Amino acid sequence: MTVSPIAPPRQRLDGHLGTGAIVFMVIAAAAPLTVVGGNVPIAVGSGNGAGAPIGFALAAVILLVFSVGFVTMTPFVKEAGAFFSYVTAGLGSRFGLGAAFTALVAYTAIQVGIYGYMGWALDDLVTFFGGPSLPWWLYAFATMAIVAVLGYRHIDLSARVLGVALALEILVVVVLDVVIFATGGTDGLAVETFDPANIFTGGIGVAVLFALTGFIGFEATAVFRDEARDPEKTIPRATYLAVIIIGVFYAVSCWALITGVGAGNAVAVAQQTLAGEGNFLLDTATAYLGPIMRDVIQVLLITSLFACVLSFHNVIARYQFTLAHKGALPARLGHRHATHHSPSFSSIVQTITAAVILAVLALSGLDPLVGVFGSMAGVATVGMVLLMLTTSIAVFAFFARRPRVAAGRALGARVFPILAVVGLAFAMWLVLSNFTLVTGGSVTVSTVLALIPVVALVLGIVLGKRFRLDTAEEDHAQTPSAAAGVAD
């Protein structure tokens, strides 16, 4: 049979994003400074202590294994639908719609969670410099207004904003890392990190869990396909670079902080941070860079959160845009702005959706960190791992039905997808077995939150009887030699 291309949407977004710009968008969604300041203390204090950097490295390896199959299939998927497009191509439109709904739930959840975190961080910053203490949700909605304006406009503007913010936050952490390693830390280089006795403890699951949370937003490389300068080359390069850069940054920075306070003191310092009696990152920065740099890092934490929430806004708007052209969402969401060439109406709807959810959470009186950020991050983490697990199965199924297309791609088409399924199943077990640490809630509450992405997946599969995400269930992928088609 002939492998035919996915039918293009009626209106396509466009742009000239290069590899660097897309990598910026993905890393911005990961909020590296936020992860170093928030996830690292949890991984060290509640996880495997001095061995925590290896947990971040292991998470990166799992995602790299996943990326091989993901990238191998990328030339055959000609639309900017990210995971749900891959799942549709491999498992059919019903599972594809399920993946799309799961992604919308996951990314909406983490975006709302970040708004809560932003509200808390801005209030903390203002009061630190002597300003008045205001309700966290005021800052959250103010941030949302700025995100709404940038998300409405052309993607190149968002990319420039994210690029500046991201460069600054990475730079300041790299400077801190270099100074710590150059001075030798408190007790010399923390070689204890590589001791198997510290790595393979029961707490390594916690370290891997919070490392995976730091990779949320990973699929954004494919979401921006239509706006990439040369998607056939740009998307694979951006995918590998994003995973490697994020993974190395997290692992090295975690190791630097442990070296900075001393391997023997790291767990105690991290646990003090979790108890609200200090700040692992800021206190270490004060010791090695001085109080001025502490203030700089505290301000950059705000820009890190802003870059993160703007990136998620752009991803969600594009998900809705593509689904609208599939008939799974109202057609109005597929409107492209005549001037900005952006999914403008989808962006507006996404802002309204986030505002409604945030208002409900604020009126419920939840704490912005534990109640809002913790619970929403939990939902998003389960959703992300579920999406990648389903995508890996879809990659294997796609090439299994096309042996001639898979010829010469055995590793990417068969071996690595299977390895990814095993690795991601292990990751899902780690996430669920440590889920109360993410949500900060009871077992009952955590169970309900963990089921939300699963319900979204099932709902999409059920509704898939009514919607078809493309024009051909079995023949909707285009080979790199697309013009003539490829016979199976």
Coordinates of N, CA and C in Angstrom, one line a residue, residues 262-386:
G262 N 28.7 20.7 51.0 CA 29.3 19.5 51.5 C 28.4 18.3 51.5
A263 N 28.9 17.2 51.0 CA 28.0 16.0 50.9 C 27.4 15.6 52.2
G264 N 28.2 15.7 53.3 CA 27.7 15.3 54.6 C 26.6 16.2 55.1
N265 N 26.5 17.4 54.6 CA 25.6 18.4 55.1 C 24.4 18.6 54.2
A266 N 24.5 18.0 53.0 CA 23.5 18.3 51.9 C 22.1 17.9 52.3
V267 N 21.9 16.8 52.9 CA 20.5 16.3 53.3 C 19.9 17.2 54.3
A268 N 20.7 17.6 55.3 CA 20.2 18.5 56.4 C 19.8 19.9 55.8
V269 N 20.7 20.4 54.9 CA 20.4 21.7 54.4 C 19.1 21.7 53.5
A270 N 19.0 20.6 52.7 CA 17.8 20.4 51.9 C 16.6 20.3 52.7
Q271 N 16.6 19.5 53.8 CA 15.5 19.4 54.6 C 15.1 20.6 55.3
Q272 N 16.0 21.5 55.7 CA 15.7 22.8 56.2 C 15.0 23.6 55.2
T273 N 15.4 23.5 53.9 CA 14.7 24.3 52.9 C 13.2 23.8 52.8
L274 N 13.0 22.5 52.8 CA 11.7 21.9 52.8 C 10.8 22.4 54.0
A275 N 11.5 22.6 55.1 CA 10.7 23.0 56.3 C 10.5 24.5 56.4
G276 N 11.0 25.2 55.3 CA 10.8 26.7 55.3 C 11.8 27.4 56.2
E277 N 12.9 26.8 56.6 CA 13.9 27.4 57.5 C 15.1 27.9 56.8
G278 N 15.1 27.9 55.5 CA 16.2 28.3 54.7 C 15.9 28.1 53.2
N279 N 16.9 28.3 52.4 CA 16.8 28.2 50.9 C 18.1 27.6 50.4
F280 N 18.1 26.4 50.0 CA 19.3 25.7 49.5 C 20.0 26.5 48.4
L281 N 19.3 27.0 47.4 CA 19.9 27.7 46.3 C 20.3 29.1 46.7
L282 N 19.4 29.9 47.3 CA 19.7 31.3 47.6 C 20.8 31.4 48.7
D283 N 20.7 30.5 49.7 CA 21.7 30.6 50.8 C 23.1 30.2 50.2
T284 N 23.2 29.2 49.3 CA 24.4 28.8 48.7 C 25.0 29.9 47.8
A285 N 24.1 30.6 47.1 CA 24.5 31.7 46.3 C 25.0 32.8 47.1
T286 N 24.4 33.1 48.2 CA 24.9 34.1 49.1 C 26.3 33.8 49.6
A287 N 26.6 32.6 49.9 CA 27.9 32.2 50.5 C 29.0 32.3 49.4
Y288 N 28.7 32.0 48.2 CA 29.7 31.9 47.1 C 29.7 33.1 46.2
L289 N 28.6 33.8 46.1 CA 28.5 35.0 45.1 C 28.2 36.3 45.8
G290 N 27.8 36.2 47.1 CA 27.4 37.5 47.8 C 26.0 37.8 47.8
P291 N 25.5 38.7 48.6 CA 24.1 39.0 48.8 C 23.5 39.7 47.5
I292 N 24.3 40.4 46.8 CA 23.8 41.0 45.5 C 23.3 40.0 44.5
M293 N 24.2 39.0 44.4 CA 23.8 37.9 43.4 C 22.6 37.1 43.9
R294 N 22.5 37.0 45.3 CA 21.3 36.3 45.8 C 20.0 37.1 45.3
D295 N 20.1 38.4 45.4 CA 19.0 39.2 45.0 C 18.7 39.0 43.5
V296 N 19.8 39.0 42.7 CA 19.6 38.8 41.3 C 19.0 37.4 41.0
I297 N 19.4 36.4 41.6 CA 18.8 35.1 41.4 C 17.4 35.1 41.8
Q298 N 17.0 35.8 42.9 CA 15.6 35.8 43.4 C 14.8 36.5 42.3
V299 N 15.3 37.5 41.7 CA 14.5 38.2 40.6 C 14.4 37.3 39.4
L300 N 15.5 36.6 39.1 CA 15.5 35.7 37.9 C 14.6 34.5 38.1
L301 N 14.3 34.2 39.3 CA 13.4 33.1 39.6 C 12.0 33.5 39.0
I302 N 11.7 34.8 39.1 CA 10.4 35.3 38.6 C 10.4 35.2 37.1
T303 N 11.5 35.6 36.4 CA 11.6 35.5 35.0 C 11.5 34.1 34.5
S304 N 12.1 33.2 35.3 CA 12.1 31.8 35.0 C 10.7 31.2 35.0
L305 N 9.9 31.6 36.0 CA 8.5 31.2 36.1 C 7.7 31.8 34.9
F306 N 8.0 33.1 34.6 CA 7.2 33.7 33.5 C 7.5 33.0 32.2
A307 N 8.8 32.8 31.9 CA 9.2 32.1 30.7 C 8.5 30.7 30.6
C308 N 8.4 30.0 31.7 CA 7.7 28.7 31.8 C 6.3 28.8 31.4
V309 N 5.5 29.7 32.1 CA 4.1 29.8 31.9 C 3.8 30.3 30.5
L310 N 4.6 31.2 29.9 CA 4.4 31.7 28.6 C 4.6 30.6 27.5
S311 N 5.6 29.7 27.8 CA 5.8 28.6 26.9 C 4.7 27.6 26.9
F312 N 4.1 27.3 28.1 CA 3.0 26.4 28.2 C 1.8 27.0 27.5
H313 N 1.6 28.3 27.7 CA 0.4 29.0 27.0 C 0.5 28.8 25.5
N314 N 1.7 28.9 24.9 CA 1.9 28.8 23.5 C 1.6 27.3 23.0
V315 N 2.1 26.4 23.8 CA 1.9 25.0 23.5 C 0.4 24.6 23.5
I316 N -0.3 25.0 24.5 CA -1.7 24.7 24.6 C -2.5 25.3 23.5
A317 N -2.2 26.6 23.2 CA -3.0 27.3 22.1 C -2.8 26.6 20.8
R318 N -1.6 26.0 20.6 CA -1.4 25.3 19.3 C -2.0 23.9 19.3
Y319 N -2.1 23.3 20.5 CA -2.8 22.0 20.5 C -4.3 22.3 20.1
Q320 N -4.9 23.3 20.7 CA -6.3 23.6 20.4 C -6.5 24.0 18.9
F321 N -5.5 24.7 18.4 CA -5.6 25.1 17.0 C -5.6 23.9 16.1
T322 N -4.7 23.0 16.3 CA -4.7 21.8 15.5 C -5.9 20.9 15.6
L323 N -6.4 20.7 16.9 CA -7.6 19.9 17.1 C -8.8 20.5 16.5
A324 N -8.9 21.9 16.4 CA -10.0 22.5 15.7 C -10.0 22.2 14.3
H325 N -8.9 22.1 13.6 CA -8.8 21.7 12.2 C -9.1 20.2 12.0
K326 N -9.1 19.4 13.1 CA -9.5 18.0 13.0 C -11.0 17.8 13.3
G327 N -11.7 18.9 13.7 CA -13.1 18.7 14.0 C -13.4 18.3 15.4
A328 N -12.3 18.1 16.2 CA -12.5 17.7 17.6 C -12.8 18.8 18.5
L329 N -12.5 20.0 18.1 CA -12.9 21.2 18.9 C -13.5 22.2 18.0
P330 N -14.2 23.2 18.5 CA -14.9 24.2 17.6 C -14.0 24.8 16.6
A331 N -14.5 24.9 15.4 CA -13.7 25.4 14.3 C -13.1 26.8 14.5
R332 N -13.8 27.6 15.4 CA -13.3 29.0 15.6 C -11.9 29.0 16.3
L333 N -11.6 27.9 17.0 CA -10.3 27.8 17.6 C -9.2 27.6 16.6
G334 N -9.5 27.3 15.4 CA -8.6 27.1 14.3 C -8.3 28.4 13.5
H335 N -8.8 29.5 14.0 CA -8.5 30.8 13.3 C -7.1 31.3 13.5
R336 N -6.5 31.7 12.4 CA -5.2 32.3 12.4 C -5.3 33.8 12.2
H337 N -4.6 34.6 13.1 CA -4.7 36.0 13.0 C -4.0 36.5 11.7
A338 N -4.7 37.4 11.0 CA -4.3 37.9 9.7 C -2.9 38.6 9.7
T339 N -2.6 39.3 10.8 CA -1.4 40.1 10.9 C -0.3 39.3 11.7
H340 N -0.7 38.8 12.8 CA 0.4 38.1 13.7 C 0.6 36.7 13.2
H341 N -0.3 36.1 12.4 CA -0.1 34.7 12.0 C -0.1 33.8 13.2
S342 N -0.8 34.1 14.2 CA -0.8 33.3 15.5 C -2.2 32.7 15.7
P343 N -2.3 31.6 16.5 CA -3.6 31.1 16.8 C -4.3 32.0 17.8
S344 N -4.7 33.2 17.4 CA -5.1 34.2 18.3 C -6.4 33.9 19.1
F345 N -7.4 33.3 18.5 CA -8.6 33.0 19.2 C -8.4 31.9 20.2
S346 N -7.6 30.9 19.7 CA -7.2 29.8 20.6 C -6.5 30.3 21.9
S347 N -5.6 31.3 21.6 CA -4.9 31.9 22.7 C -5.8 32.6 23.7
I348 N -6.8 33.3 23.2 CA -7.8 34.0 24.1 C -8.6 32.9 24.9
V349 N -9.0 31.9 24.3 CA -9.8 30.9 25.0 C -8.9 30.2 26.0
Q350 N -7.6 30.0 25.7 CA -6.8 29.3 26.6 C -6.6 30.2 27.9
T351 N -6.5 31.5 27.7 CA -6.4 32.4 28.8 C -7.6 32.4 29.7
I352 N -8.8 32.4 29.1 CA -10.0 32.3 29.8 C -10.1 31.0 30.6
T353 N -9.7 29.9 30.0 CA -9.8 28.6 30.7 C -8.9 28.6 31.9
A354 N -7.7 29.1 31.7 CA -6.7 29.2 32.9 C -7.2 30.1 34.0
A355 N -7.8 31.2 33.5 CA -8.4 32.2 34.5 C -9.5 31.6 35.4
V356 N -10.4 30.8 34.7 CA -11.5 30.2 35.4 C -11.0 29.2 36.5
I357 N -10.1 28.3 36.0 CA -9.5 27.3 36.9 C -8.8 28.0 38.1
L358 N -8.0 29.0 37.8 CA -7.2 29.7 38.8 C -8.1 30.4 39.8
A359 N -9.2 30.9 39.3 CA -10.2 31.6 40.2 C -10.8 30.6 41.1
V360 N -11.2 29.5 40.6 CA -11.8 28.4 41.5 C -10.8 28.0 42.6
L361 N -9.6 27.8 42.2 CA -8.6 27.4 43.2 C -8.3 28.5 44.2
A362 N -8.3 29.8 43.8 CA -8.1 30.9 44.7 C -9.2 31.0 45.7
L363 N -10.5 30.9 45.1 CA -11.6 31.0 46.0 C -11.7 29.8 47.0
S364 N -11.1 28.7 46.7 CA -11.1 27.6 47.6 C -10.1 27.8 48.8
G365 N -9.3 28.9 48.7 CA -8.4 29.2 49.8 C -7.2 28.3 49.8
L366 N -6.8 27.6 48.7 CA -5.7 26.8 48.7 C -4.4 27.5 48.8
D367 N -3.4 26.9 49.4 CA -2.0 27.5 49.5 C -1.5 27.5 48.1
P368 N -0.8 28.5 47.7 CA -0.3 28.6 46.3 C 0.7 27.6 45.9
L369 N 1.5 27.2 46.9 CA 2.6 26.2 46.6 C 2.1 24.8 46.7
V370 N 1.7 24.4 47.9 CA 1.3 23.0 48.1 C -0.1 22.7 47.4
G371 N -1.0 23.6 47.7 CA -2.4 23.3 47.2 C -2.5 23.5 45.7
V372 N -1.9 24.6 45.1 CA -2.1 24.9 43.7 C -0.9 24.2 42.9
F373 N 0.3 24.6 43.2 CA 1.4 24.1 42.4 C 1.6 22.6 42.6
G374 N 1.6 22.2 43.8 CA 1.9 20.8 44.1 C 0.9 19.8 43.4
S375 N -0.4 20.1 43.6 CA -1.4 19.3 43.0 C -1.4 19.3 41.5
M376 N -1.3 20.5 40.9 CA -1.3 20.6 39.5 C -0.1 20.0 38.8
A377 N 1.1 20.1 39.5 CA 2.3 19.5 39.0 C 2.2 18.0 39.0
G378 N 1.5 17.5 40.0 CA 1.2 16.0 40.1 C 0.4 15.5 38.9
V379 N -0.7 16.2 38.6 CA -1.5 15.9 37.5 C -0.7 15.9 36.2
A380 N 0.1 17.0 36.0 CA 0.9 17.1 34.8 C 1.9 16.0 34.6
T381 N 2.6 15.6 35.7 CA 3.6 14.6 35.6 C 3.1 13.3 35.2
V382 N 2.0 12.9 35.8 CA 1.3 11.6 35.4 C 0.9 11.7 33.9
G383 N 0.4 12.9 33.5 CA 0.0 13.0 32.1 C 1.1 13.0 31.1
M384 N 2.3 13.6 31.5 CA 3.4 13.6 30.6 C 4.0 12.2 30.4
V385 N 4.1 11.4 31.5 CA 4.7 10.1 31.4 C 3.7 9.2 30.6
L386 N 2.4 9.3 30.9 CA 1.4 8.6 30.1 C 1.4 8.9 28.7

